[in-house]
mmCIF file of C-alpha atoms and ligand atoms in Angstrom:
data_model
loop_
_atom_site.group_PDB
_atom_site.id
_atom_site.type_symbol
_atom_site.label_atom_id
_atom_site.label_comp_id
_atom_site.label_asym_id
_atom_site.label_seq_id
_atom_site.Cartn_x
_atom_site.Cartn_y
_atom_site.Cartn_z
ATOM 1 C CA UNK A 1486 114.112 108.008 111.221
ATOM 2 C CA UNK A 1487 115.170 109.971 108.299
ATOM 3 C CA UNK A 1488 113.051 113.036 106.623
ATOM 4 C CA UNK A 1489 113.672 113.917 103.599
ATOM 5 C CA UNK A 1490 115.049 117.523 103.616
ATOM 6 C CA UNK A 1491 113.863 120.477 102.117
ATOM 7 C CA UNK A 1492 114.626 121.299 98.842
ATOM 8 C CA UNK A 1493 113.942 118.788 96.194
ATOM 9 C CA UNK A 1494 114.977 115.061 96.982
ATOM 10 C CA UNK A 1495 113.984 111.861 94.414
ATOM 11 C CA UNK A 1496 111.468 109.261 96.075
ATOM 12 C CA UNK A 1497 110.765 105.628 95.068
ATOM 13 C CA UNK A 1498 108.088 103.067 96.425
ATOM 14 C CA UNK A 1499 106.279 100.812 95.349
ATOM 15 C CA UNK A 1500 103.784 98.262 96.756
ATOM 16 C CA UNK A 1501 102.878 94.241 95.872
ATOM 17 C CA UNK A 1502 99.282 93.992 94.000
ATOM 18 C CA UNK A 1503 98.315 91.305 96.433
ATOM 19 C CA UNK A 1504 94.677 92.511 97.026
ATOM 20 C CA UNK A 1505 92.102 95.205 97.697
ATOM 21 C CA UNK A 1506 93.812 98.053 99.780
ATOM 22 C CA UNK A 1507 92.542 98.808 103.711
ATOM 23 C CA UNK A 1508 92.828 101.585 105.991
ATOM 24 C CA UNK A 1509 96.181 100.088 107.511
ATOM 25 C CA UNK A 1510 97.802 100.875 104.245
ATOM 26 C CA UNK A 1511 96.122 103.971 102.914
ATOM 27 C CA UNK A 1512 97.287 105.693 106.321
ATOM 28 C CA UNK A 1513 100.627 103.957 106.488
ATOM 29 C CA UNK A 1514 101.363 104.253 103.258
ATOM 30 C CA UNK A 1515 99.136 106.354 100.909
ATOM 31 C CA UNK A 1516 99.215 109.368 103.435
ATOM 32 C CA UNK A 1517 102.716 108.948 103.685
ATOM 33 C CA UNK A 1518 102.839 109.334 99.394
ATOM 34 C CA UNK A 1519 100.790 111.772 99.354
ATOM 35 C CA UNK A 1520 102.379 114.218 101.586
ATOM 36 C CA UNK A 1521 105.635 113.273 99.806
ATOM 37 C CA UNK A 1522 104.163 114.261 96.599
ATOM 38 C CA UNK A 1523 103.950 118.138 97.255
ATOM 39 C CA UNK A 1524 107.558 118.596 97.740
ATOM 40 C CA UNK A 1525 109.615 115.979 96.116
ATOM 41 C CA UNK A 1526 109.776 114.089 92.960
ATOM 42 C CA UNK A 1527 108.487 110.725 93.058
ATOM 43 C CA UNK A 1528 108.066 107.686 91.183
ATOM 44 C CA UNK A 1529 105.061 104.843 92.569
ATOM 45 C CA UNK A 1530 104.908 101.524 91.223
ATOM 46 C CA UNK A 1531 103.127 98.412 90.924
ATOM 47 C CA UNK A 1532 105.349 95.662 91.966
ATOM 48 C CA UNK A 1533 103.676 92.860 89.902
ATOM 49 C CA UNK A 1534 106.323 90.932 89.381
ATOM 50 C CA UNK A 1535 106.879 90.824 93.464
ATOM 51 C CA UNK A 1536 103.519 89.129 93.275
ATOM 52 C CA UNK A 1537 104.317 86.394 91.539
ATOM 53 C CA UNK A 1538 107.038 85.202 94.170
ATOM 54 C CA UNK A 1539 104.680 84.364 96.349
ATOM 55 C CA UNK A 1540 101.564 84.224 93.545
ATOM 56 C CA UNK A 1541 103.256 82.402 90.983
ATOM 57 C CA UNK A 1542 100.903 79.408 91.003
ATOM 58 C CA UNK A 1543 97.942 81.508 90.335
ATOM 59 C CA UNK A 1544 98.282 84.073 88.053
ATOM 60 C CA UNK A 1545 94.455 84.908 87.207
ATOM 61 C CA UNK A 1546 93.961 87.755 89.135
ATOM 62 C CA UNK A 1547 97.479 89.709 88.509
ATOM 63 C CA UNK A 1548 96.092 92.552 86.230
ATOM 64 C CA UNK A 1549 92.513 93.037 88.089
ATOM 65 C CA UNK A 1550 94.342 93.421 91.352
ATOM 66 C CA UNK A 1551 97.000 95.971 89.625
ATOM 67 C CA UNK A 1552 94.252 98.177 88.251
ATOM 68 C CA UNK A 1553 92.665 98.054 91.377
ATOM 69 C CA UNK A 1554 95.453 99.245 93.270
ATOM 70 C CA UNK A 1555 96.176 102.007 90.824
ATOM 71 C CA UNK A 1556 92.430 102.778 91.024
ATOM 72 C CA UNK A 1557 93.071 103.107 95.234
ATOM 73 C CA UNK A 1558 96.417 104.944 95.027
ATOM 74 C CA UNK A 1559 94.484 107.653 92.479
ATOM 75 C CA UNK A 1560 91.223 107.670 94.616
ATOM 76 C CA UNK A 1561 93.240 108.281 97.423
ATOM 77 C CA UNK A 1562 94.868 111.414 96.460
ATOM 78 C CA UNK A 1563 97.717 110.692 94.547
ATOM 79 C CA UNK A 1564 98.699 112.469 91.760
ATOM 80 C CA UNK A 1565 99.842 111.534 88.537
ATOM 81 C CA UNK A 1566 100.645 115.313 87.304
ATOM 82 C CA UNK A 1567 102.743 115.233 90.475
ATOM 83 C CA UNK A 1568 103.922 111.996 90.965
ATOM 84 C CA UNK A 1569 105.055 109.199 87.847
ATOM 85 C CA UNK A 1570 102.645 106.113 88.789
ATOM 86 C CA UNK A 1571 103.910 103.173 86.906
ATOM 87 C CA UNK A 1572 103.642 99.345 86.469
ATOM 88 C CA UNK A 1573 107.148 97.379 87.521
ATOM 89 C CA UNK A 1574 106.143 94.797 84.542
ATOM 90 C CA UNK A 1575 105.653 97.320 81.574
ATOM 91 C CA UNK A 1576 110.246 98.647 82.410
ATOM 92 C CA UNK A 1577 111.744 95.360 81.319
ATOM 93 C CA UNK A 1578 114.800 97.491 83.021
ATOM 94 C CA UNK A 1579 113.852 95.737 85.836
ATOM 95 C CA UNK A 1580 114.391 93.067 84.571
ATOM 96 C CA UNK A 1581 117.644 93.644 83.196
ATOM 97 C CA UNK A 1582 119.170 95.136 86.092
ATOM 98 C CA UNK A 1583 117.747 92.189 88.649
ATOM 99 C CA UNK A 1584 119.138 89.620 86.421
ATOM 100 C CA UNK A 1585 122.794 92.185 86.355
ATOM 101 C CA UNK A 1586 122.570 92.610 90.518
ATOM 102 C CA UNK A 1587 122.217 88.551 90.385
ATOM 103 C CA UNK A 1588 126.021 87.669 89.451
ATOM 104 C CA UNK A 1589 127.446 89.634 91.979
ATOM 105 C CA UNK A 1590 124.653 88.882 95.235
ATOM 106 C CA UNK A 1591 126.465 86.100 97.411
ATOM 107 C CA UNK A 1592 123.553 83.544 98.397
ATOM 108 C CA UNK A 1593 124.478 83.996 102.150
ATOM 109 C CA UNK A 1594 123.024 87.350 102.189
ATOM 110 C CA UNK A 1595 119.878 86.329 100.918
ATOM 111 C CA UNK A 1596 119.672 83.186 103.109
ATOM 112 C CA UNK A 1597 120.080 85.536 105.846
ATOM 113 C CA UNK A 1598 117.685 88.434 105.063
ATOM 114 C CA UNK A 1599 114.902 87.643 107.554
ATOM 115 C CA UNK A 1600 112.123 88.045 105.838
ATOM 116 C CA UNK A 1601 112.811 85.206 103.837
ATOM 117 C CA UNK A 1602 112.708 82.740 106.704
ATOM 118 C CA UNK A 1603 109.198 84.467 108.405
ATOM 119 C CA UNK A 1604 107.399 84.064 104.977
ATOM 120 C CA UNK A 1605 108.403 80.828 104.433
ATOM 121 C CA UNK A 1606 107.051 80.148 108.339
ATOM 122 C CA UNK A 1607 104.160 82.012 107.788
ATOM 123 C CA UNK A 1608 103.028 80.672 104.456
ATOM 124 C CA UNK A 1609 103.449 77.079 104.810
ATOM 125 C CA UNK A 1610 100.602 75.865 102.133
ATOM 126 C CA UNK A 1611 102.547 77.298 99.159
ATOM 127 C CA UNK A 1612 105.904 75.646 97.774
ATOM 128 C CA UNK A 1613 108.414 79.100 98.423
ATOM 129 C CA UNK A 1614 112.208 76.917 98.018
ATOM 130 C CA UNK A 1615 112.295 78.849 94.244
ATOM 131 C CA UNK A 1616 114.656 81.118 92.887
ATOM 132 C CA UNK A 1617 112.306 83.918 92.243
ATOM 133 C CA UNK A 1618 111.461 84.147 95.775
ATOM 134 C CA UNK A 1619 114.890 84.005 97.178
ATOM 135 C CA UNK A 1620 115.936 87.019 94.974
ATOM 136 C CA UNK A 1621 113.050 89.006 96.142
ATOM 137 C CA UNK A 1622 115.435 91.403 97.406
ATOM 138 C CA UNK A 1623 117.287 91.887 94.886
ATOM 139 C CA UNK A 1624 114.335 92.337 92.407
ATOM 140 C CA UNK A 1625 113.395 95.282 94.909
ATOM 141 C CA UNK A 1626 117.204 96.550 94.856
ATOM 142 C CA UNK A 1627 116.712 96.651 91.124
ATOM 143 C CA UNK A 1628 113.337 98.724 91.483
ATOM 144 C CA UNK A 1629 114.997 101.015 94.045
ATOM 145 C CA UNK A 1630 118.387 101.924 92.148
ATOM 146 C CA UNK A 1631 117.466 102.519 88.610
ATOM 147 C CA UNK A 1632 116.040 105.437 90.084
ATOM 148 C CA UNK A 1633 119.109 106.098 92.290
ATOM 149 C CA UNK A 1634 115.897 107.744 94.961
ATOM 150 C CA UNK A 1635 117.210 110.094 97.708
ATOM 151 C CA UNK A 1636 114.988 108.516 99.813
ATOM 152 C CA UNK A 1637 112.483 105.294 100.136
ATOM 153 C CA UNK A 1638 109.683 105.244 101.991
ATOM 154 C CA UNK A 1639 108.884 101.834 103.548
ATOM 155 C CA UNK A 1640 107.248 100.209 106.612
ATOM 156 C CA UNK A 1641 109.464 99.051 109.285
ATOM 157 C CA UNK A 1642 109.706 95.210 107.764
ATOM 158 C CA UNK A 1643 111.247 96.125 104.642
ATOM 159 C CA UNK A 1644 113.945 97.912 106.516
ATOM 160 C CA UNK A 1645 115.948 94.800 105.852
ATOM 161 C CA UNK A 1646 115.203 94.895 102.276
ATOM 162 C CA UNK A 1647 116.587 98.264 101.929
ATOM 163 C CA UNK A 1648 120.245 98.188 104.398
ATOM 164 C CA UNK A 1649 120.619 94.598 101.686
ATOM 165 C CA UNK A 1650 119.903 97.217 98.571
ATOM 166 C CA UNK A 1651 122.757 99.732 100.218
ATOM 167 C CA UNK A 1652 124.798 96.365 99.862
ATOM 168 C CA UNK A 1653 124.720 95.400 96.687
ATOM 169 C CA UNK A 1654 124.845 99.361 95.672
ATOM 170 C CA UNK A 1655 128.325 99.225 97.736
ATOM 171 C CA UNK A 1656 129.186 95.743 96.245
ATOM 172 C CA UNK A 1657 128.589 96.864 92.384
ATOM 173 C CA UNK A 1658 130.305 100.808 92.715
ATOM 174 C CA UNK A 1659 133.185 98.714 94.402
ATOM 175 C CA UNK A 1660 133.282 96.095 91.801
ATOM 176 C CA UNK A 1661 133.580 98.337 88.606
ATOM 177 C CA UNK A 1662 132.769 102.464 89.719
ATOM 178 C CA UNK A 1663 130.515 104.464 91.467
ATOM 179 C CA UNK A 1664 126.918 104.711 89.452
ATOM 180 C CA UNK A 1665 124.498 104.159 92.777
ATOM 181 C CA UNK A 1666 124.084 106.248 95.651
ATOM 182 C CA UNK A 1667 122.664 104.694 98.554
ATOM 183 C CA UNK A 1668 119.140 105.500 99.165
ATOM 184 C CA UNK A 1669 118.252 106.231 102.812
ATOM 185 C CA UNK A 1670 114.730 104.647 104.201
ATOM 186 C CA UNK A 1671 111.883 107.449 105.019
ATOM 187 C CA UNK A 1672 109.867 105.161 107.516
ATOM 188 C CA UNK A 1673 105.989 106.285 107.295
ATOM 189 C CA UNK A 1674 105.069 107.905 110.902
ATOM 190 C CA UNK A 1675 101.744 105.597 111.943
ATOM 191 C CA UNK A 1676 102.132 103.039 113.350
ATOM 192 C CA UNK A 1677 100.248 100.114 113.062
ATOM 193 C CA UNK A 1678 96.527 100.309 111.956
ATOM 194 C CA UNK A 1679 94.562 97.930 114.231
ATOM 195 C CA UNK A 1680 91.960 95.509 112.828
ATOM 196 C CA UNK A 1681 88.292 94.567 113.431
ATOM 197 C CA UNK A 1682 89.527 92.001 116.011
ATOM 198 C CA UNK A 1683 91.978 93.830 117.575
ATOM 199 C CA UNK A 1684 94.922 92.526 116.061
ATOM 200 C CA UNK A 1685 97.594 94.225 113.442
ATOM 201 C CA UNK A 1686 95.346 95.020 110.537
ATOM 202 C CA UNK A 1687 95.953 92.347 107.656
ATOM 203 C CA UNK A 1688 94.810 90.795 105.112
ATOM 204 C CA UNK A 1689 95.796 87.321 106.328
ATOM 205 C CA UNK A 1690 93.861 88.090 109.350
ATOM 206 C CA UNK A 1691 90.550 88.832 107.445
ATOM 207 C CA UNK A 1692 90.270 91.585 110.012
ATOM 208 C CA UNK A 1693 90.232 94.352 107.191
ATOM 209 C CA UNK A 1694 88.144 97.745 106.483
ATOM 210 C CA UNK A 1695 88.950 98.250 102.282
ATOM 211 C CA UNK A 1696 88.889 101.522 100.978
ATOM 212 C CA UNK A 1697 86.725 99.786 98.527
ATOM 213 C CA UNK A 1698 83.946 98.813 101.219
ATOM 214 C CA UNK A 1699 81.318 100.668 101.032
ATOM 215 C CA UNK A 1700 79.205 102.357 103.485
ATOM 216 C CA UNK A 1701 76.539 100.297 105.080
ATOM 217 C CA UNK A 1702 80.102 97.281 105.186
ATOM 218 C CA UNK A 1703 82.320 99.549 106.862
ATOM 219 C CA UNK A 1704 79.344 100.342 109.037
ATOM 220 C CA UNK A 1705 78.645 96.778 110.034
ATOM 221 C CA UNK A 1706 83.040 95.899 110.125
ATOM 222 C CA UNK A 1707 83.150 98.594 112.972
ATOM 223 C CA UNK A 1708 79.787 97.035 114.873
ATOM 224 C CA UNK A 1709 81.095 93.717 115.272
ATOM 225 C CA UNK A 1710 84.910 95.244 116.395
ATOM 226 C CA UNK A 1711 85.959 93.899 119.729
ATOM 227 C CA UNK A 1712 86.222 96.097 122.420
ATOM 228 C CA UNK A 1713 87.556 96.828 126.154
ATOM 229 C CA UNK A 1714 86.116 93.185 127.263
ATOM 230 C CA UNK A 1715 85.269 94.337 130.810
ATOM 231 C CA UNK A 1716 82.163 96.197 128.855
ATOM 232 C CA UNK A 1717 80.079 93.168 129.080
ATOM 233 C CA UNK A 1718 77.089 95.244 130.336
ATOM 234 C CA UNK A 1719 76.552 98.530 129.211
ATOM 235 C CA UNK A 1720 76.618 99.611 132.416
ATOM 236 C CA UNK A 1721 80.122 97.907 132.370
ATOM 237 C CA UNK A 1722 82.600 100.785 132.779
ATOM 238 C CA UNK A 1723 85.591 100.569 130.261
ATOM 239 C CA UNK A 1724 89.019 101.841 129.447
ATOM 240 C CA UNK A 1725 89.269 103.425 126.038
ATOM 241 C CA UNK A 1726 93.546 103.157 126.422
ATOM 242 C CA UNK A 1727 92.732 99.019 125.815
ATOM 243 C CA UNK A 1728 90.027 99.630 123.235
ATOM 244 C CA UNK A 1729 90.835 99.483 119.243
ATOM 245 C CA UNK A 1730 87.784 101.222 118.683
ATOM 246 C CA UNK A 1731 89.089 104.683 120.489
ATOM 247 C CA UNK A 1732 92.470 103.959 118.653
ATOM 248 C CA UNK A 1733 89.920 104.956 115.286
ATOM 249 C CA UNK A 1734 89.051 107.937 117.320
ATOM 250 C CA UNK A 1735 92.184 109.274 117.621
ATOM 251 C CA UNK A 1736 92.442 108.750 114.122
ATOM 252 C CA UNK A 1737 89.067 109.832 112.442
ATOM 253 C CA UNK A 1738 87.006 112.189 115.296
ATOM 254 C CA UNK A 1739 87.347 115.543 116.359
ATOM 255 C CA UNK A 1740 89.905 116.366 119.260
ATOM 256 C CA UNK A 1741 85.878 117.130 120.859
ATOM 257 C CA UNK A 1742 84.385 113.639 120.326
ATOM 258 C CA UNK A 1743 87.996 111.800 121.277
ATOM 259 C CA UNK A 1744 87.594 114.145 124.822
ATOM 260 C CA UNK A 1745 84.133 112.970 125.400
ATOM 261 C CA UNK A 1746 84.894 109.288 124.351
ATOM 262 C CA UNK A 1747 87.689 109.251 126.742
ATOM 263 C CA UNK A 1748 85.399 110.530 129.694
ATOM 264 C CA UNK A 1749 82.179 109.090 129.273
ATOM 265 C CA UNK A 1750 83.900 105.255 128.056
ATOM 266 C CA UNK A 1751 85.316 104.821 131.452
ATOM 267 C CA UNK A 1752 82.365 106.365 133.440
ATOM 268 C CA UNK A 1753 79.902 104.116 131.117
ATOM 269 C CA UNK A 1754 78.298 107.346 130.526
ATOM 270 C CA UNK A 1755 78.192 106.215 126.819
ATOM 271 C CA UNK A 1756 77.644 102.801 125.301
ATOM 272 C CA UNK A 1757 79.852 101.357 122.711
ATOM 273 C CA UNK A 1758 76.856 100.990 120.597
ATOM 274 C CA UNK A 1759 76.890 104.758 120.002
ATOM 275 C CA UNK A 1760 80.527 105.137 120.664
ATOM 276 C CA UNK A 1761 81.247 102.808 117.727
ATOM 277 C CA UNK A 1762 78.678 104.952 115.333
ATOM 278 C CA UNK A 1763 80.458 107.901 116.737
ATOM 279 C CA UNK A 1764 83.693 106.281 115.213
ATOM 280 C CA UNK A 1765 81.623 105.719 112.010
ATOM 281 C CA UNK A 1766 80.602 108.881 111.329
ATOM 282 C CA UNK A 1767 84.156 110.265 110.710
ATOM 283 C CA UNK A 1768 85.766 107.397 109.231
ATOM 284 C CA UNK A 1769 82.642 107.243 105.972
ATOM 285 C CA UNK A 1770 83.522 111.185 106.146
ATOM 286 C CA UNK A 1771 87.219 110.548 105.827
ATOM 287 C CA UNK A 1772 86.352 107.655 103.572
ATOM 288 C CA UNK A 1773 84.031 109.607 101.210
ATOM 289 C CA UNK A 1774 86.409 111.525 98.873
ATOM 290 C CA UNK A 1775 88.106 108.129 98.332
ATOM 291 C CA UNK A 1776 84.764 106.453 97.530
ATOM 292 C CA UNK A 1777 84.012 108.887 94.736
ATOM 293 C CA UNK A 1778 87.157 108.936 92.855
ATOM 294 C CA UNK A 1779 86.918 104.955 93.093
ATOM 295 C CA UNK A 1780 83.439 105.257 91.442
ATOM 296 C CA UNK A 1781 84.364 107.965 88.774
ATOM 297 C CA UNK A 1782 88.169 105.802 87.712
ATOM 298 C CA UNK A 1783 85.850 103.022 87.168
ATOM 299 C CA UNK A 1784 83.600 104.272 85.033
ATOM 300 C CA UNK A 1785 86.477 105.724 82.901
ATOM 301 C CA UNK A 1786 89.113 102.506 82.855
ATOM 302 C CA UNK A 1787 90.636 104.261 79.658
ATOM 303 C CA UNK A 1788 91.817 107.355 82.126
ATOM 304 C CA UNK A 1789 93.713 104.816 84.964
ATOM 305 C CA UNK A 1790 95.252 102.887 81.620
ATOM 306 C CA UNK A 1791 96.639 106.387 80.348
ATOM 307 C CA UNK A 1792 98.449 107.443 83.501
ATOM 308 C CA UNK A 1793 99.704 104.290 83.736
ATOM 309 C CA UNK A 1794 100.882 104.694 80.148
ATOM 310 C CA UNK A 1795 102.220 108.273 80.511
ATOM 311 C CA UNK A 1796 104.070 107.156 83.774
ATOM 312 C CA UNK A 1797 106.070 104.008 82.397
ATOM 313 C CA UNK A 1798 107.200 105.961 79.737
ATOM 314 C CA UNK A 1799 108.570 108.771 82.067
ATOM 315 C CA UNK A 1800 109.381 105.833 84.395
ATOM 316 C CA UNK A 1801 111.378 104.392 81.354
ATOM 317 C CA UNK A 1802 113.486 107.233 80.554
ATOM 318 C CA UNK A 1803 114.916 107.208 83.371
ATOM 319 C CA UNK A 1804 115.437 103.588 84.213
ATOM 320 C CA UNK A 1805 116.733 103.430 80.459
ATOM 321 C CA UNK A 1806 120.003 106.169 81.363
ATOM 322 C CA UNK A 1807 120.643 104.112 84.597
ATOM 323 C CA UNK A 1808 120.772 100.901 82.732
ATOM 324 C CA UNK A 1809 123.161 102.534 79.965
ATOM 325 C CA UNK A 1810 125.327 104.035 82.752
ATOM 326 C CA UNK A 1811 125.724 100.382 84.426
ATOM 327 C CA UNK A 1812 126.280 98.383 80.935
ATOM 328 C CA UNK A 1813 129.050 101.071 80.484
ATOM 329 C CA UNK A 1814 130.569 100.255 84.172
ATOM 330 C CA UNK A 1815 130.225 97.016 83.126
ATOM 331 C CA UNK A 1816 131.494 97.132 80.015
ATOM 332 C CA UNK A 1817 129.066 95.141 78.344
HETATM 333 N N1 LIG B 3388 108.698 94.657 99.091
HETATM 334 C C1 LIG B 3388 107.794 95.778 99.164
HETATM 335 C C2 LIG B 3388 106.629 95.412 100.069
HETATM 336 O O1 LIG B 3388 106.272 94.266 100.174
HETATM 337 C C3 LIG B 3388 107.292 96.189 97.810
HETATM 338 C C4 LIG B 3388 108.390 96.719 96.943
HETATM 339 C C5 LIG B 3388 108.882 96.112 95.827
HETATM 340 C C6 LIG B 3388 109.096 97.929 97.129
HETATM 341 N N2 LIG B 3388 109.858 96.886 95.289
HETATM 342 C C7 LIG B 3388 110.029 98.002 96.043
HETATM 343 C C8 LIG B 3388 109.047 98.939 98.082
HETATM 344 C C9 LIG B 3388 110.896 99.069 95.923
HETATM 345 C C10 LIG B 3388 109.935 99.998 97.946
HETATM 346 C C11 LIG B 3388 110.850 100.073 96.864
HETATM 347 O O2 LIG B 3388 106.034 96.303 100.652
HETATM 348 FE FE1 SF4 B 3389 85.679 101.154 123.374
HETATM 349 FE FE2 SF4 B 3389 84.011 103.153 123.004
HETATM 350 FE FE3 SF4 B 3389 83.164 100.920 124.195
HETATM 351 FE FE4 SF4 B 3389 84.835 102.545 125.450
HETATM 352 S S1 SF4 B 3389 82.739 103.014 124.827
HETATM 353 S S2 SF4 B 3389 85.028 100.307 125.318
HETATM 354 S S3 SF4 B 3389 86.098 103.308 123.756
HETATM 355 S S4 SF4 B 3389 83.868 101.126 122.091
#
C-alpha cells in the first residue's frame, strides 16, 4: 500500500450517490478523507453521473441522494475550508475530457476490466449492455486526471479502475506529450465493515447501520445482529473471535470493555443481551457528533448548496487549465 508522504501531495476521490451512507463507508472511507484532509490538498466529489450507469432508468432520486451524501460527508467531519467538496455534474470538464479519453481507449481493455463482468453478474434485473456503463472507467479516469492527484484513495475493488486510469494516462502522454502523471492508489486501512447479519456490510444486503439512523434504529439493528451461534442459551459459552458483534467492539469500546468482552463472552460470564448494549453505547457516542451536524445541515439546505457552489468553482479552475493543457497536446 502506498502513503502519501509528507509534505504536501494532491488527493482526489469521489464516491457514487447511490444511497444513504453506513458505517462500512464512513470508516472505510470518510475516516480515511478526513485524516487526509489535515495534511494534503484534496478535492471530494459527487460522482452523479457514475450513478446513472447503473441508475439511468430511474432518475428521480439523483439530486436528494447527492445532497444527502454531501450532508454525510460534512456531518462526518469533512471540511470544506480544508478540502474542495464538489458535484462531478456541475464541471462539464468531465465531460469533455471522458468523451477526449474515448477515441483513444481500445474496447478490449474495457471488456476486460473485471468489474464490468461482476456487475453485470450481480445486477441481472437491470439492462447494463450500454455504452455509458462500459466507459465507466474511463468516466472515472476523466475525474481522476483533470486533477493530475498525487494520490487516490480507493477501496480495494476499484484498484482495477485506477492501474486502467495509469493506462490511458500512458496511452494519451505517448500519443501526443506528457500532460498526466500517474496517480498512485492510497488504499483506506479497514477492512471490511461487517453487517447486521454477519456478512460484508452493503447496501444490497439490507444488512446496513446509516449514519442517518437514529438512535432507538441503530439500537434495535445491533439487537437483532447474529452472533457466535453456539450461544443458544445464555449459559451457552461463546467465542467473540467468530462474533461480528465483538468485531464493533474493537471498533467503538474502550481497550477496557473489548478486555472484559473477550473474557466474560467465552466464560458466558456476560450475555449478549448486555454485551450487544455494551456495543451500543459507544457506537450512538461515536455516532453522536455525526447526528448533530446531520440535523443542523438540514435545517440550513442554503449552507450544503454554498459549499457545493464554492467547491465546483475551485474544482473548475482547475479542471479548466487541465482541459486547456490537453486541447493544446491535442491540438484542437
Ligand atoms: N467508482 C468509484 C466507486 O464506485 C467512484 C468514483 C468515480 C471515483 N470517480 C472516481 C473514485 C474518481 C475515485 C476517483 O467507488
Ligand atoms: Fe458475541 Fe458478545 Fe454474545 Fe460473545 S457475548 S457471542 S461477543 S454478542
Amino acid at each position: 500500500m502506498t502513503a502519501p508522504k509528507a509534505g504536501k501531495s494532491r488527493v482526489l476521490s469521489g464516491m457514487q450517490p447511490s444511497g444513504l451512507l453506513h458505517l462500512g463507508n464512513w470508516l472505510g472511507a470518510l475516516e480515511n478523507w478526513k485524516e487526509l484532509q489535515e495534511q494534503h490538498e484534496c478535492f471530494f466529489f459527487v460522482a452523479d453521473w457514475h450513478a446513472l450507469s447503473t441508475n439511468y432508468a430511474d432518475t428521480s432520486r439523483i439530486k436528494e441522494f447527492n445532497r444527502e451524501m454531501l450532508t454525510d460527508w460534512l456531518a462526518a467531519g469533512i471540511d470544506p475550508n480544508r478540502s474542495t467538496v464538489f458535484i462531478q455534474s456541475r464541471i462539464p470538464e468531465h465531460a469533455i475530457l471522458h468523451l477526449l479519453l474515448a477515441m483513444i481507449v481500445p474496447i478490449p481493455w474495457l471488456e476486460r476490466n473485471p468489474t464490468y463482468k461482476e456487475k453485470q453478474e450481480e445486477i441481472k434485473e437491470k439492462d447494463l449492455s450500454t455504452y455509458g456503463f462500459l466507459g465507466y472507467p474511463v468516466l472515472q479516469a476523466a475525474d481522476i486526471l483533470l486533477y493530475k492527484p498525487d494520490y487516490v484513495p480507493v477501496g480495494k475493488d476499484q484498484l482495477p479502475h485506477l492501474e486502467l486510469t495509469r493506462e490511458i494516462a500512458r496511452r494519451f502522454n505517448s500519443l501526443y506529450r506528457p500532460v498526466f502523471p500517474e496517480p498512485k492508489e492510497h488504499l483506506t486501512k479497514f477492512p471490511k465493515v461487517i453487517g447486521t447479519d454477519g456478512r460484508k456490510m452493503s447496501k444490497s444486503y439490507g444488512n446496513t447501520i446509516n449514519l442517518s439512523d437514529a438512535e432507538p434504529v441503530v439500537r434495535q439493528k445491533l439487537k437483532t445482529m447474529v452472533t457466535d451461534p453456539a450461544r443458544v442459551k445464555r449459559t451457552d459459552k461463546g467465542n467473540p473471535d467468530i462474533c461480528p458483534v465483538y468485531d464493533f467492539h474493537k471498533i467503538f469500546s474502550s481497550a477496557h470493555t473489548i478486555e472484559q468482552v473477550n473474557r466474560d463472552c467465552r466464560t458466558a460470564g456476560i450475555g449478549c443481551i448486555d454485551c450487544k448494549k455494551l456495543v451500543a453505547d459507544g457506537m450512538v457516542a461515536r455516532m453522536a457528533p455525526i447526528w448533530e451536524g446531520r440535523a443542523r445541515l438540514t435545517a440550513k439546505p442554503s449552507q450544503v448548496e454554498e459549499i457545493v457552489h464554492e467547491g465546483s468553482r475551485r474544482a473548475t479552475a482547475v479542471a479548466h487549465r487541465t482541459l486547456e493543457e490537453v486541447n493544446d497536446a491535442m491540438q484542437i
